[in-house]
Tab-separated table of C-alpha atoms and ligand atoms in Angstrom:
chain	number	residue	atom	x	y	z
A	1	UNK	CA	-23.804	14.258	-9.263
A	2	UNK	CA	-22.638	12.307	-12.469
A	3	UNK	CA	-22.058	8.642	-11.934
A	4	UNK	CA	-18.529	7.015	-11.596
A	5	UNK	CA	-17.632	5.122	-14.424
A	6	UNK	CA	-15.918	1.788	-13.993
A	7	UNK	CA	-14.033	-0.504	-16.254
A	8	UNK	CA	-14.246	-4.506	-15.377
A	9	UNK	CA	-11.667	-6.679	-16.338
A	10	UNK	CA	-12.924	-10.709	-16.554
A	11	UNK	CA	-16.334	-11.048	-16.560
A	12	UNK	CA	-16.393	-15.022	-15.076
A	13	UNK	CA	-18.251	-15.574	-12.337
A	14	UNK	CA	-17.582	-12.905	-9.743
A	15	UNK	CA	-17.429	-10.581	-12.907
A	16	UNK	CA	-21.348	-11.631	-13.950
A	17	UNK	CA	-22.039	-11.432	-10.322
A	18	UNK	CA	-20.651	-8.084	-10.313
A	19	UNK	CA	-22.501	-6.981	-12.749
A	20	UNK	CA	-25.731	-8.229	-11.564
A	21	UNK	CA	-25.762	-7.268	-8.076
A	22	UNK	CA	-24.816	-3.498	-9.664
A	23	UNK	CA	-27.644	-3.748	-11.878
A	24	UNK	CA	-30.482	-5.071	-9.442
A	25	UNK	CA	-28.972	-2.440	-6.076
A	26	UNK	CA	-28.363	0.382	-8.032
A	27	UNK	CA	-30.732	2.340	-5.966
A	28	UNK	CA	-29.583	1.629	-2.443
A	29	UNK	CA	-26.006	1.878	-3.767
A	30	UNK	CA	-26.230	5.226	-4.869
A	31	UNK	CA	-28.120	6.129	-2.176
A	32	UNK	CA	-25.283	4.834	-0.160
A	33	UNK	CA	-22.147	5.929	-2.102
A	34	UNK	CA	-23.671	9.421	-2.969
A	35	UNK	CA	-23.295	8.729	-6.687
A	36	UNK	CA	-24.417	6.009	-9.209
A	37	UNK	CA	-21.736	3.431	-9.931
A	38	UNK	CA	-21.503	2.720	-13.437
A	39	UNK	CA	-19.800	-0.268	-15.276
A	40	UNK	CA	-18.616	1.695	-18.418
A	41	UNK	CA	-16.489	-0.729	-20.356
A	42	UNK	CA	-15.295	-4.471	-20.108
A	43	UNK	CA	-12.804	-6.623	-21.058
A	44	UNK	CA	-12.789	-10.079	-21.553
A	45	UNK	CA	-11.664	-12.480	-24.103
A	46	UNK	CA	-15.065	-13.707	-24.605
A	47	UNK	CA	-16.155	-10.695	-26.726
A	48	UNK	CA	-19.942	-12.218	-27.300
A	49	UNK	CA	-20.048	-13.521	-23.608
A	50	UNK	CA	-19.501	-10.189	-22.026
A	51	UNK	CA	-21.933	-8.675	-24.433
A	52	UNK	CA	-24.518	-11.071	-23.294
A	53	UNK	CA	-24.085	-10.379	-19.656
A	54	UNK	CA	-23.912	-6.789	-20.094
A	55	UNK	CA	-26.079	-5.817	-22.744
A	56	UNK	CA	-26.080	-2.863	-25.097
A	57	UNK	CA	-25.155	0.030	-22.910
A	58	UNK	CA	-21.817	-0.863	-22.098
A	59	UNK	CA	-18.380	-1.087	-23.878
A	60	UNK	CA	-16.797	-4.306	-24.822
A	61	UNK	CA	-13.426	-5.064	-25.523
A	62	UNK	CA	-11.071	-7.950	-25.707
A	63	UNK	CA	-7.956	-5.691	-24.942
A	64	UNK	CA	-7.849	-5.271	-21.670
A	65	UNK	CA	-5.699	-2.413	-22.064
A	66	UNK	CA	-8.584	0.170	-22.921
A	67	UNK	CA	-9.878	-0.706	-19.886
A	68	UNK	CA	-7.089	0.669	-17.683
A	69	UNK	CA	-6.380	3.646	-19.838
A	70	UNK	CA	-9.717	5.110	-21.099
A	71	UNK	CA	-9.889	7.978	-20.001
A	72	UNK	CA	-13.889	7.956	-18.625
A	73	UNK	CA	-12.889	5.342	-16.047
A	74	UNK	CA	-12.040	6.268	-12.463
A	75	UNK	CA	-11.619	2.761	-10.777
A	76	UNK	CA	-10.591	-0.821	-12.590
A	77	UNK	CA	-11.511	-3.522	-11.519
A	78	UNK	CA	-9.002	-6.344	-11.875
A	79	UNK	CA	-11.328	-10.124	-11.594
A	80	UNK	CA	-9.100	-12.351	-13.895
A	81	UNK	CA	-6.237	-13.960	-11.417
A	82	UNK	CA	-3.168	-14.894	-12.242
A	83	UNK	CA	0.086	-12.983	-11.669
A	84	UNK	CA	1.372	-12.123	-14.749
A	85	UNK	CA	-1.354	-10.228	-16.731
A	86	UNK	CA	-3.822	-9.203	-13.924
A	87	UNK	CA	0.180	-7.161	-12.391
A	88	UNK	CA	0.779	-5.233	-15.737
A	89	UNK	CA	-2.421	-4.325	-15.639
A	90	UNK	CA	-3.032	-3.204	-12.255
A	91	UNK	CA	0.286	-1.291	-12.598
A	92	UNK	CA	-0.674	0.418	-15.693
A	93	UNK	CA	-4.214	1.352	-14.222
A	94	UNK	CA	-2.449	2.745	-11.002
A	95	UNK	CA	-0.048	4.555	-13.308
A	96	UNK	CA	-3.048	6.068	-15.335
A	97	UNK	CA	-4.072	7.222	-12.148
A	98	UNK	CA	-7.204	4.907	-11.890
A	99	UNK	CA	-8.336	3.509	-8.518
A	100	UNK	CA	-8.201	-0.346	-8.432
A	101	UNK	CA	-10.625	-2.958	-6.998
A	102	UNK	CA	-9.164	-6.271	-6.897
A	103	UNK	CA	-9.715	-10.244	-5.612
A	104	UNK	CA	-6.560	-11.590	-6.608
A	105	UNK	CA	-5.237	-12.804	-3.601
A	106	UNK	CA	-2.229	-14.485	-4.916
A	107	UNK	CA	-1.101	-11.465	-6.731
A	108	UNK	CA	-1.115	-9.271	-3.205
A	109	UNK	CA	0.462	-11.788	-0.952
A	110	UNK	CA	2.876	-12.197	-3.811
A	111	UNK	CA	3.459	-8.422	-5.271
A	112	UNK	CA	1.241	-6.593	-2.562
A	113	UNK	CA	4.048	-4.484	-1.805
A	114	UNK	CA	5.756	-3.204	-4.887
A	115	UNK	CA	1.437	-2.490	-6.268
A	116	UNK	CA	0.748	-0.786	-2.732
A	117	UNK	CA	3.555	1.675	-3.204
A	118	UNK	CA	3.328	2.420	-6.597
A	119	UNK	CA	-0.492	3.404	-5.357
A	120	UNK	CA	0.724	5.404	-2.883
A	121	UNK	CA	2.978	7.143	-4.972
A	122	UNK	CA	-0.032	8.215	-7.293
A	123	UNK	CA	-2.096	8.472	-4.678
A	124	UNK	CA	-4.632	6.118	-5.469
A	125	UNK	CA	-6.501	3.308	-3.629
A	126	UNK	CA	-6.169	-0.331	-4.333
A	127	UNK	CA	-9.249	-2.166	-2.376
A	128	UNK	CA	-8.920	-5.896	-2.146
A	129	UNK	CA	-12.072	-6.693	0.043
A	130	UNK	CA	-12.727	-9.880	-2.362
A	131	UNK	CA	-9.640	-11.378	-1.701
A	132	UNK	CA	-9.781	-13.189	1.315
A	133	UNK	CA	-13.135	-14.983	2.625
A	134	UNK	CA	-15.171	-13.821	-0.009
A	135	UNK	CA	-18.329	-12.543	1.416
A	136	UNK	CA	-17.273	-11.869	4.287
A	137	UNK	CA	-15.957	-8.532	5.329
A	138	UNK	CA	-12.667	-9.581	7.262
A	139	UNK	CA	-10.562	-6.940	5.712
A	140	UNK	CA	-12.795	-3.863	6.716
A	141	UNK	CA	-13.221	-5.510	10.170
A	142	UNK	CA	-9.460	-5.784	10.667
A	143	UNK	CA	-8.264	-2.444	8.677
A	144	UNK	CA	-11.221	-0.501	10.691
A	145	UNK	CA	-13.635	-2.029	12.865
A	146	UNK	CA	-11.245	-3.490	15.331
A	147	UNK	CA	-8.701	-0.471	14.915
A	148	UNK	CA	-8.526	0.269	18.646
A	149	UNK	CA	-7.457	-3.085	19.274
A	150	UNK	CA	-3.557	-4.750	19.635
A	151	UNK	CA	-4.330	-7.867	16.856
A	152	UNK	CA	-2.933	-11.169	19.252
A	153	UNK	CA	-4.049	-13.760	16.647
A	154	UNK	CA	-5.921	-14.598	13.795
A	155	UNK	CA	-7.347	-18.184	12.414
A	156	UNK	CA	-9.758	-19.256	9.476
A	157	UNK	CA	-10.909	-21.230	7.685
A	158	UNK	CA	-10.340	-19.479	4.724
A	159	UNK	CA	-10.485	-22.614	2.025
A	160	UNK	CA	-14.099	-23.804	0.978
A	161	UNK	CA	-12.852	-26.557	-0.818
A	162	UNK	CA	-10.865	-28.458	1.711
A	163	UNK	CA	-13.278	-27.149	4.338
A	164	UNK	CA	-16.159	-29.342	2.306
A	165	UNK	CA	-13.790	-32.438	1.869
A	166	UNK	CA	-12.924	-32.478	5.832
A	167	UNK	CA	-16.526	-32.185	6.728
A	168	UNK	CA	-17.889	-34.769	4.310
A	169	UNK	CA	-14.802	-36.946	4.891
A	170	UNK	CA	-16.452	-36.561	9.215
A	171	UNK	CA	-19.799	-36.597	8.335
A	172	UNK	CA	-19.846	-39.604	5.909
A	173	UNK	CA	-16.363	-41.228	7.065
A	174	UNK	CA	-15.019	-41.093	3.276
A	175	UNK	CA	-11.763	-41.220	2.370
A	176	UNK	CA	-9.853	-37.658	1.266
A	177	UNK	CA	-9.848	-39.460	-2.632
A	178	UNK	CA	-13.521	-39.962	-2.815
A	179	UNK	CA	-14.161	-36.822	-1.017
A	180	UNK	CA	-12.294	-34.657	-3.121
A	181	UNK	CA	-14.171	-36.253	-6.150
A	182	UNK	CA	-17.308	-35.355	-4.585
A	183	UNK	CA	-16.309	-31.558	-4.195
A	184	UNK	CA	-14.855	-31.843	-8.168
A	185	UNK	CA	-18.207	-32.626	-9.283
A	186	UNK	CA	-20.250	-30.339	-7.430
A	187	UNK	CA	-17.720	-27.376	-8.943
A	188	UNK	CA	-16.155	-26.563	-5.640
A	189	UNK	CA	-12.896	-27.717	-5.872
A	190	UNK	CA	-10.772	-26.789	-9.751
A	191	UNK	CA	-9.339	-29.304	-11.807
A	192	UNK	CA	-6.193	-29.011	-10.628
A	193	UNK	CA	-6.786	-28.691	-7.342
A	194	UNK	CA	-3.565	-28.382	-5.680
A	195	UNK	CA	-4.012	-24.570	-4.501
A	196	UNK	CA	-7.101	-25.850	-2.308
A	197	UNK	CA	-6.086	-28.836	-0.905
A	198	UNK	CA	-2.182	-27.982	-0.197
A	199	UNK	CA	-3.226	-25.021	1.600
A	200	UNK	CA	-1.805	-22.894	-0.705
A	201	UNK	CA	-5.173	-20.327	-1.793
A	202	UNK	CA	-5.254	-20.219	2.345
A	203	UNK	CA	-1.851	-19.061	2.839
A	204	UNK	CA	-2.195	-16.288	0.130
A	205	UNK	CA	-5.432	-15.230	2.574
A	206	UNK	CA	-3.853	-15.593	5.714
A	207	UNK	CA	-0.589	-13.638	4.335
A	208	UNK	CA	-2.938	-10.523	3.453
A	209	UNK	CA	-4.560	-11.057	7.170
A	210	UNK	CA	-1.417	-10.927	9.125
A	211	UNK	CA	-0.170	-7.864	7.071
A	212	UNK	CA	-3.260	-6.225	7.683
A	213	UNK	CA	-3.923	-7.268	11.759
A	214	UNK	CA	0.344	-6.694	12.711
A	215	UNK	CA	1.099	-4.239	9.746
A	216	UNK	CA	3.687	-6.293	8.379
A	217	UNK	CA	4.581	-6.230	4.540
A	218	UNK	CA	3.170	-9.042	2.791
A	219	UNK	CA	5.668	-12.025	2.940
A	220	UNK	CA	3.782	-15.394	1.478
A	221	UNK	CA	7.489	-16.405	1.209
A	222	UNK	CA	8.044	-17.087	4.768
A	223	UNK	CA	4.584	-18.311	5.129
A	224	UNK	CA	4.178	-22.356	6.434
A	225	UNK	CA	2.031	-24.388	4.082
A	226	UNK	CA	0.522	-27.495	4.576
A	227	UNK	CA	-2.514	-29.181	2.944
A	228	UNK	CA	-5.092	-31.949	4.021
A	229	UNK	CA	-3.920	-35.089	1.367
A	230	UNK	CA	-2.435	-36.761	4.232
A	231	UNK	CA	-5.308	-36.656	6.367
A	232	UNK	CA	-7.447	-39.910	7.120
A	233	UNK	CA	-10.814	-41.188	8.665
A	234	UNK	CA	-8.760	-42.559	11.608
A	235	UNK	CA	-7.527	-39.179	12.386
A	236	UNK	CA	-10.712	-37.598	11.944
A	237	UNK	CA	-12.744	-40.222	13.802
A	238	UNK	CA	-10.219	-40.409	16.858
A	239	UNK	CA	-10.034	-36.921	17.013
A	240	UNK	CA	-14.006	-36.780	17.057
A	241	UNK	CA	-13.455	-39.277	20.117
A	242	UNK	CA	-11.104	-36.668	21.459
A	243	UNK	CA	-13.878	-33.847	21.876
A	244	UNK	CA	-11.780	-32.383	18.508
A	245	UNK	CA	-12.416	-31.768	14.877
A	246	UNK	CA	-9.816	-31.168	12.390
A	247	UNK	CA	-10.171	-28.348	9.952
A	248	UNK	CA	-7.675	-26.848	7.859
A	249	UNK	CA	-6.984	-23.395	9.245
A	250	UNK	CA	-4.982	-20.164	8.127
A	251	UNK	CA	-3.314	-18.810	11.492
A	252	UNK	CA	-1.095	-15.947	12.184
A	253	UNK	CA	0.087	-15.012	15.717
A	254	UNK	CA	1.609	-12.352	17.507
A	255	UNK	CA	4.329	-13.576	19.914
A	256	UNK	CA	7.121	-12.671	21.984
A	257	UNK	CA	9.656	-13.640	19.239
A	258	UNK	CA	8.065	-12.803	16.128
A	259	UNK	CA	4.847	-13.303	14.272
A	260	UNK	CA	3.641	-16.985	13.377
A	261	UNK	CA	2.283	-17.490	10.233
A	262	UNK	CA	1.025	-20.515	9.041
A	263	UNK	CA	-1.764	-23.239	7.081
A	264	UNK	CA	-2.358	-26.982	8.398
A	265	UNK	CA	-4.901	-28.979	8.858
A	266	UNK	CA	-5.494	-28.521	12.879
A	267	UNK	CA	-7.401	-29.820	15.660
A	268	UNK	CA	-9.841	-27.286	17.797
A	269	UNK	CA	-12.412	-28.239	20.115
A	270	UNK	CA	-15.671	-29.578	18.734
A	271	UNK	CA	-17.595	-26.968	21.212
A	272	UNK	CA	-15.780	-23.883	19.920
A	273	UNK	CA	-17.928	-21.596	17.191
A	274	UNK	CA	-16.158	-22.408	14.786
A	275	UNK	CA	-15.537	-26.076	14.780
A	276	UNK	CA	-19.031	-26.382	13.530
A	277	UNK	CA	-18.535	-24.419	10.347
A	278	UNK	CA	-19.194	-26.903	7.699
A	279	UNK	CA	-19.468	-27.443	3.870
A	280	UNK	CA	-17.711	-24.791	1.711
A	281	UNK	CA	-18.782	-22.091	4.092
A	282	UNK	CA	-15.689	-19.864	5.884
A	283	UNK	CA	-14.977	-18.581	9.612
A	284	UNK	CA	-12.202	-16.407	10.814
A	285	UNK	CA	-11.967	-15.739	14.260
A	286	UNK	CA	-9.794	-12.760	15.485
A	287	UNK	CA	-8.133	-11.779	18.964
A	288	UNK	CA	-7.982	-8.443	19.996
A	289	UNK	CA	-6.765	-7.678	23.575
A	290	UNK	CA	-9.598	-5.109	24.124
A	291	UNK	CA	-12.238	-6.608	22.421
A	292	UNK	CA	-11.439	-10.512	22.900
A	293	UNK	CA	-13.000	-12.806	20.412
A	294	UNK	CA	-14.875	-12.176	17.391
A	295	UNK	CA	-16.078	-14.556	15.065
A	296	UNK	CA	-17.028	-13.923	11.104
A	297	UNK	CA	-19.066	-16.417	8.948
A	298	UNK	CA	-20.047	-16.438	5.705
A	299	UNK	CA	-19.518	-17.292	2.051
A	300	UNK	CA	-16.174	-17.253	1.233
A	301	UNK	CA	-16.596	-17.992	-2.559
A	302	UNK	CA	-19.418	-17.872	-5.314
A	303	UNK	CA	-20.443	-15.391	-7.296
A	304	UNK	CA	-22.737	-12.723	-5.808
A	305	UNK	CA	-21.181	-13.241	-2.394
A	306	UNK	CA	-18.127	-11.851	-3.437
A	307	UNK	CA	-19.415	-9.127	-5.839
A	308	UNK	CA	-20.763	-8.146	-2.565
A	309	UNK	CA	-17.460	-7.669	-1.184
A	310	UNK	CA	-16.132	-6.367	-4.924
A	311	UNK	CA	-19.168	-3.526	-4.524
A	312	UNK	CA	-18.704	-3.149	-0.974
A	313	UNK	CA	-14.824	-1.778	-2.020
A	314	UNK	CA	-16.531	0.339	-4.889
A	315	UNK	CA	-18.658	2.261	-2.794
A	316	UNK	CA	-15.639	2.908	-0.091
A	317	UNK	CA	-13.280	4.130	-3.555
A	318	UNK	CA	-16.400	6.331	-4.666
A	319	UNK	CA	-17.014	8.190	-1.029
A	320	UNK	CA	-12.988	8.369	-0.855
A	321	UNK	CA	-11.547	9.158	-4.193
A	322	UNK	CA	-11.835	12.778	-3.514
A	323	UNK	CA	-10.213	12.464	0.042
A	324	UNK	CA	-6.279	13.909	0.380
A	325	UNK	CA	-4.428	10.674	-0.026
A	326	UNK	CA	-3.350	10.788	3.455
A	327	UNK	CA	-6.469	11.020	5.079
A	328	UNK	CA	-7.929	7.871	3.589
A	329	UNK	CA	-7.675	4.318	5.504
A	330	UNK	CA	-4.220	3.113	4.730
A	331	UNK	CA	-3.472	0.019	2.689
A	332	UNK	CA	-2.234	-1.963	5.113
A	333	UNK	CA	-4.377	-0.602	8.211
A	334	UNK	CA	-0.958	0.902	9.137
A	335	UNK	CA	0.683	4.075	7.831
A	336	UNK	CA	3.081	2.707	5.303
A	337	UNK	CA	6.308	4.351	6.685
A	338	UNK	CA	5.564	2.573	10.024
A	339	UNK	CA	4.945	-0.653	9.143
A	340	UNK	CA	6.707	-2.830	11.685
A	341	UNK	CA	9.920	-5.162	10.425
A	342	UNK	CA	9.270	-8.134	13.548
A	343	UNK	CA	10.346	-11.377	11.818
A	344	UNK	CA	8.198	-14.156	10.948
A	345	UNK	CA	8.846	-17.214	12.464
A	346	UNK	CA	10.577	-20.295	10.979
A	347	UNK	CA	7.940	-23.038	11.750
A	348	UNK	CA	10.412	-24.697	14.097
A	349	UNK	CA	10.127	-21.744	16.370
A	350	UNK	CA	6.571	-22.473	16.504
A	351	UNK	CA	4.653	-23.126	19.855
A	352	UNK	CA	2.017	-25.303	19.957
A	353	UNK	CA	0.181	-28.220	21.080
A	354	UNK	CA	-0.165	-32.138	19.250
A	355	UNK	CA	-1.922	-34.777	18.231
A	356	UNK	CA	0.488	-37.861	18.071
A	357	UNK	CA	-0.900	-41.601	16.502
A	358	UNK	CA	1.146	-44.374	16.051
A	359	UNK	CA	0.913	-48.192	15.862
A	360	UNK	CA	2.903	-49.906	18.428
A	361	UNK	CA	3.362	-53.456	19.561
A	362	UNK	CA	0.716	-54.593	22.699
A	363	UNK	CA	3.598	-55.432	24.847
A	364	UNK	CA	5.064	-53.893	28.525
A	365	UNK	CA	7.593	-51.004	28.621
A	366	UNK	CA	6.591	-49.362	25.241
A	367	UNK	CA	4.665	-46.651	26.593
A	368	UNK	CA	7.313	-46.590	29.233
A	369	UNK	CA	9.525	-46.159	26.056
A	370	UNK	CA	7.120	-43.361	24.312
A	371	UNK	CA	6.257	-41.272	27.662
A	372	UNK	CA	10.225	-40.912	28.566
A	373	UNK	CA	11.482	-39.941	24.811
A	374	UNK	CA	8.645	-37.130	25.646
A	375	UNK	CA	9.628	-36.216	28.962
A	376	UNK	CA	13.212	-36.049	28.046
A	377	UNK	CA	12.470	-33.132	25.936
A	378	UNK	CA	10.336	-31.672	28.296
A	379	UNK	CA	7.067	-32.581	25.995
A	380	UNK	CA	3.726	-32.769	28.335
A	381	UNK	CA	0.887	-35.541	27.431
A	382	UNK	CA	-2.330	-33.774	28.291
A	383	UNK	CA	-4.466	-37.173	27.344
A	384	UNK	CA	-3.691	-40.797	26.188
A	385	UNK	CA	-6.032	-43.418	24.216
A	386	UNK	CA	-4.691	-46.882	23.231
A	387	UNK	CA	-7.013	-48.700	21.489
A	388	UNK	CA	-7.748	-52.066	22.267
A	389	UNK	CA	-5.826	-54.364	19.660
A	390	UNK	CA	-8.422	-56.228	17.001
A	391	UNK	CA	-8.931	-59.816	17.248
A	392	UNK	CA	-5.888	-61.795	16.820
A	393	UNK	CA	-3.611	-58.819	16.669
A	394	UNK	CA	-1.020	-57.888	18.930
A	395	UNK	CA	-0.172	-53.966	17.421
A	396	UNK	CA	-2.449	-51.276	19.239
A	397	UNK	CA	-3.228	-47.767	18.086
A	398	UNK	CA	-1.711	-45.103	20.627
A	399	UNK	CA	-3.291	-41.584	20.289
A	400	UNK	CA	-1.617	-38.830	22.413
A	401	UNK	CA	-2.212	-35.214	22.685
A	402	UNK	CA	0.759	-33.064	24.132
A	403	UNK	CA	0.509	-29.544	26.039
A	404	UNK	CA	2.247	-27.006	24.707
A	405	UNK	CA	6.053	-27.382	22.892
A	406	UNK	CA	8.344	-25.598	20.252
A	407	UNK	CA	7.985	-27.655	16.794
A	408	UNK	CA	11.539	-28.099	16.965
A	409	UNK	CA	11.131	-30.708	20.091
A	410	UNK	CA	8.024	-32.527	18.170
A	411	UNK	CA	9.953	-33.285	15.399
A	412	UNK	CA	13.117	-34.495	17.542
A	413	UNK	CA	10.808	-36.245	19.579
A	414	UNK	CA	9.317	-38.177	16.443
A	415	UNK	CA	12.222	-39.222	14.954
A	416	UNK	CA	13.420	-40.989	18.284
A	417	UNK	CA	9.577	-42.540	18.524
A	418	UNK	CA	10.355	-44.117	14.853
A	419	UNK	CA	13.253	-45.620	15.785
A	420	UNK	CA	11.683	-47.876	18.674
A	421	UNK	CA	11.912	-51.079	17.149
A	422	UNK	CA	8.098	-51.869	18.664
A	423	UNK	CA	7.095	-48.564	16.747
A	424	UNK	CA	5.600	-49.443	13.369
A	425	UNK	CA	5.961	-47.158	10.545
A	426	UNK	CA	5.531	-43.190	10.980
A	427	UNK	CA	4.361	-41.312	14.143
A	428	UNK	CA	1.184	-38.865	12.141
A	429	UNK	CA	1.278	-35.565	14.120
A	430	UNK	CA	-1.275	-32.443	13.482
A	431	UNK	CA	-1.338	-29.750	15.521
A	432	UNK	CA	-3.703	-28.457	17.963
A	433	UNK	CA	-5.262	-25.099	18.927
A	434	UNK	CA	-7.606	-24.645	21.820
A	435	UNK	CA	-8.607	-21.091	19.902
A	436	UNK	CA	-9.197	-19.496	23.463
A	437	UNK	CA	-6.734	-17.280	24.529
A	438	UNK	CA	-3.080	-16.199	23.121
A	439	UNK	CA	-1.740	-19.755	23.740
A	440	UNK	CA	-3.634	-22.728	22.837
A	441	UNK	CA	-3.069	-25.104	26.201
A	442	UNK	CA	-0.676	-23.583	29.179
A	443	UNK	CA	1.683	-26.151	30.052
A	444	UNK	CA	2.305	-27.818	33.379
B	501	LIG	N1	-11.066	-21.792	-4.031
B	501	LIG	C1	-11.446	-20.978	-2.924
B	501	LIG	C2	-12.109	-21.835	-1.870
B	501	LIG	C3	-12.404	-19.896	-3.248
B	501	LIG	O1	-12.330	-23.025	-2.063
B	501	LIG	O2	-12.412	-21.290	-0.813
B	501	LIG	C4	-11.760	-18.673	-3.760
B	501	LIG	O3	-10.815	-18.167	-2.887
């Protein structure tokens, strides 16, 4: 059988990687797809750098738009980010009736919907493996490999970048400045890196996971983002002491009153799996109610790791393309007239458990003070450090972690905290997750 010809749009780093794992598998891939795989044409705006990478057998062009309408190509692939440029052209390969391979996670959690149903309308396939994780092959796990199962919650760490701040900020007690630096010049972390650190590249990965695991549209809109500036030694160190590390982690949850979605830096247990992921390496664990846990590790950035998930979507669009439309693995896991409507939550209406530190004066009654605000609003301590005060000091550290309560009661409960006049400064609270069953720690 002829090959399939492909057209590649950016040829950066997962582009090149692309490229070269194609070149150097070519065998086993055919062997594997039932076809050779063929990168017919690129596009990138560095004519003479594509042309190096790619040699003389294929077509270069700095107009992307012969990519997604020549008429050789069967699937695009889209590998230059962005929303703008990488959407019209997506759109206009979908309309030329191409097949699309994509990493652009903020595009999908942004646009996901309007591309995935102008693809089913032309009845082609938009695979977006690369998107979240990387490497690892989360989305083909949770589309088909855990099918059978009702999805109760997923969590990741689905950042690199803050992942290897957090863990050299534990392992060498630096501060998040100096860390971040450190990550900057090993290449990890961009120059502006606000989409790592603020959680914000994690909630674009956790959006497409909870559309995917609850078939839910994609709705980054409603998703709650927070980042790991704030975070300090202390924190990290005292929750160390805890039997706790604190990573920043991409959760979405299946509850009673809706679905949870949501990125901040969190405490799990030291002892679980995936507290000991480290460096710029990425975990997601998933609940299903029949299988139970499942844990996935890998590379979740870099350049052959995710052409392996770019090729891994190539091969699935070259088996497929020939399938009736409505016999291939939906979009969204889910058929697309039944995807469900269940609200996302507002992160008040979250439930879950706390890490409370504040600097109080040594004196009696304070506690007395702290514990009744809690108990008041029905807020459980599960364990209590106060530090002894330093030498000639008479303020003490208290560290608290609560059992399970609504965000809404937290919050309330913080503000009243501040406003004891032997309460210095601001209460720091970061949530907890015991990560072992649908709710993190049953209450009392
Ligand atoms: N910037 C991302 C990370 C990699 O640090 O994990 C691409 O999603």
């Amino acid at each position: 059988m002829k090959p399939i010809n492909v057209g590649l749009i950016g040829v950066g780093t997962v582009g090149s990687g692309t490229f070269a794992v194609l070149r150097r598998n070519q065998e086993e891939i055919a062997r594997r797809a039932g076809r050779g795989i063929v990168i017919k044409i690129i596009a990138d705006l560095e004519v003479d750098k594509a042309r190096k990478i790619a040699g003389d057998d294929t077509l270069i062009t700095a107009d992307a738009n012969d990519v997604v309408t020549h008429p050789d190509v069967s699937i695009v692939i889209e590998l230059i980010g962005g929303l703008t440029t990488a959407k019209e052209l997506i759109l206009k390969a979908i309309e030329n009736g191409k097949h699309v391979v994509t990493a652009n996670k903020a595009l999908l959690a942004s646009h996901g919907t309007e591309i995935f149903a102008a693809a089913q309308r032309k009845g082609v396939m938009v695979a977006f493996e690369a998107a979240v994780a990387g490497g690892i092959p989360i989305i083909k796990a949770l589309r088909e490999g855990l099918t059978a199962n009702r999805i109760e919650w997923v969590a990741g760490i689905i950042n690199g970048t803050s992942n290897f701040i957090l863990s050299e900020m534990r392992n060498k007690g630096l501060d998040f400045d100096t860390a971040l630096k450190q990550a900057q010049k090993l290449g990890y972390a961009e120059v502006d890196p606000a989409f790592d650190i603020e959680g914000i590249d994690a909630a674009h990965k956790i959006t497409i996971m909870a559309a995917i695991a609850f078939g839910i549209p994609m709705q980054l809109d409603k998703a709650y983002t927070e980042g790991i500036t704030k975070l300090t030694r202390e924190d990290i160190h005292y929750a160390g002491e805890l039997g706790y590390r604190i990573k920043l982690l991409g959760i979405t949850k299946r509850t009673s009153k809706g679905i949870e979605l949501r990125v901040h830096p969190t405490l799990i247990p030291s002892r679980r799996l995936i507290a000991n992921v480290e460096g710029v390496m990425n975990a997601i664990v998933v609940k299903g109610d029949a299988v139970g846990h499942t844990l996935y590790y890998g590379a979740g950035a870099g350049a052959e790791p995710t052409a392996s998930s770019v090729i891994a979507d190539l091969v699935d669009v070259t088996r497929m393309h020939t399938a009736d439309p409505k016999h291939r693995v939906p979009h969204l896991a889910f058929q697309p007239d039944l995807l469900s409507n269940i609200p996302i939550l507002p992160m008040e209406e979250v439930e879950t458990s706390y890490y409370l530190r504040l600097r109080a004066m040594d004196k009696t009654g304070v506690l007395a003070d702290i514990t009744r605000i809690l108990a008041e609003l029905n807020i459980s301590i599960g364990a209590m450090v106060q530090k002894e005060p330093n030498e000639g000091e008479d303020k003490v550290d208290i560290i608290m972690l609560t059992h399970l309560t609504v965000e809404r009661n937290i919050n309330y409960a913080i503000t009243k905290i501040e406003k004891l006049p032997a309460v210095m400064g601001n209460v720091t609270r970061i949530r907890l997750e015991e990560l072992n069953s649908n709710h993190p720690i049953k209450n009392n």
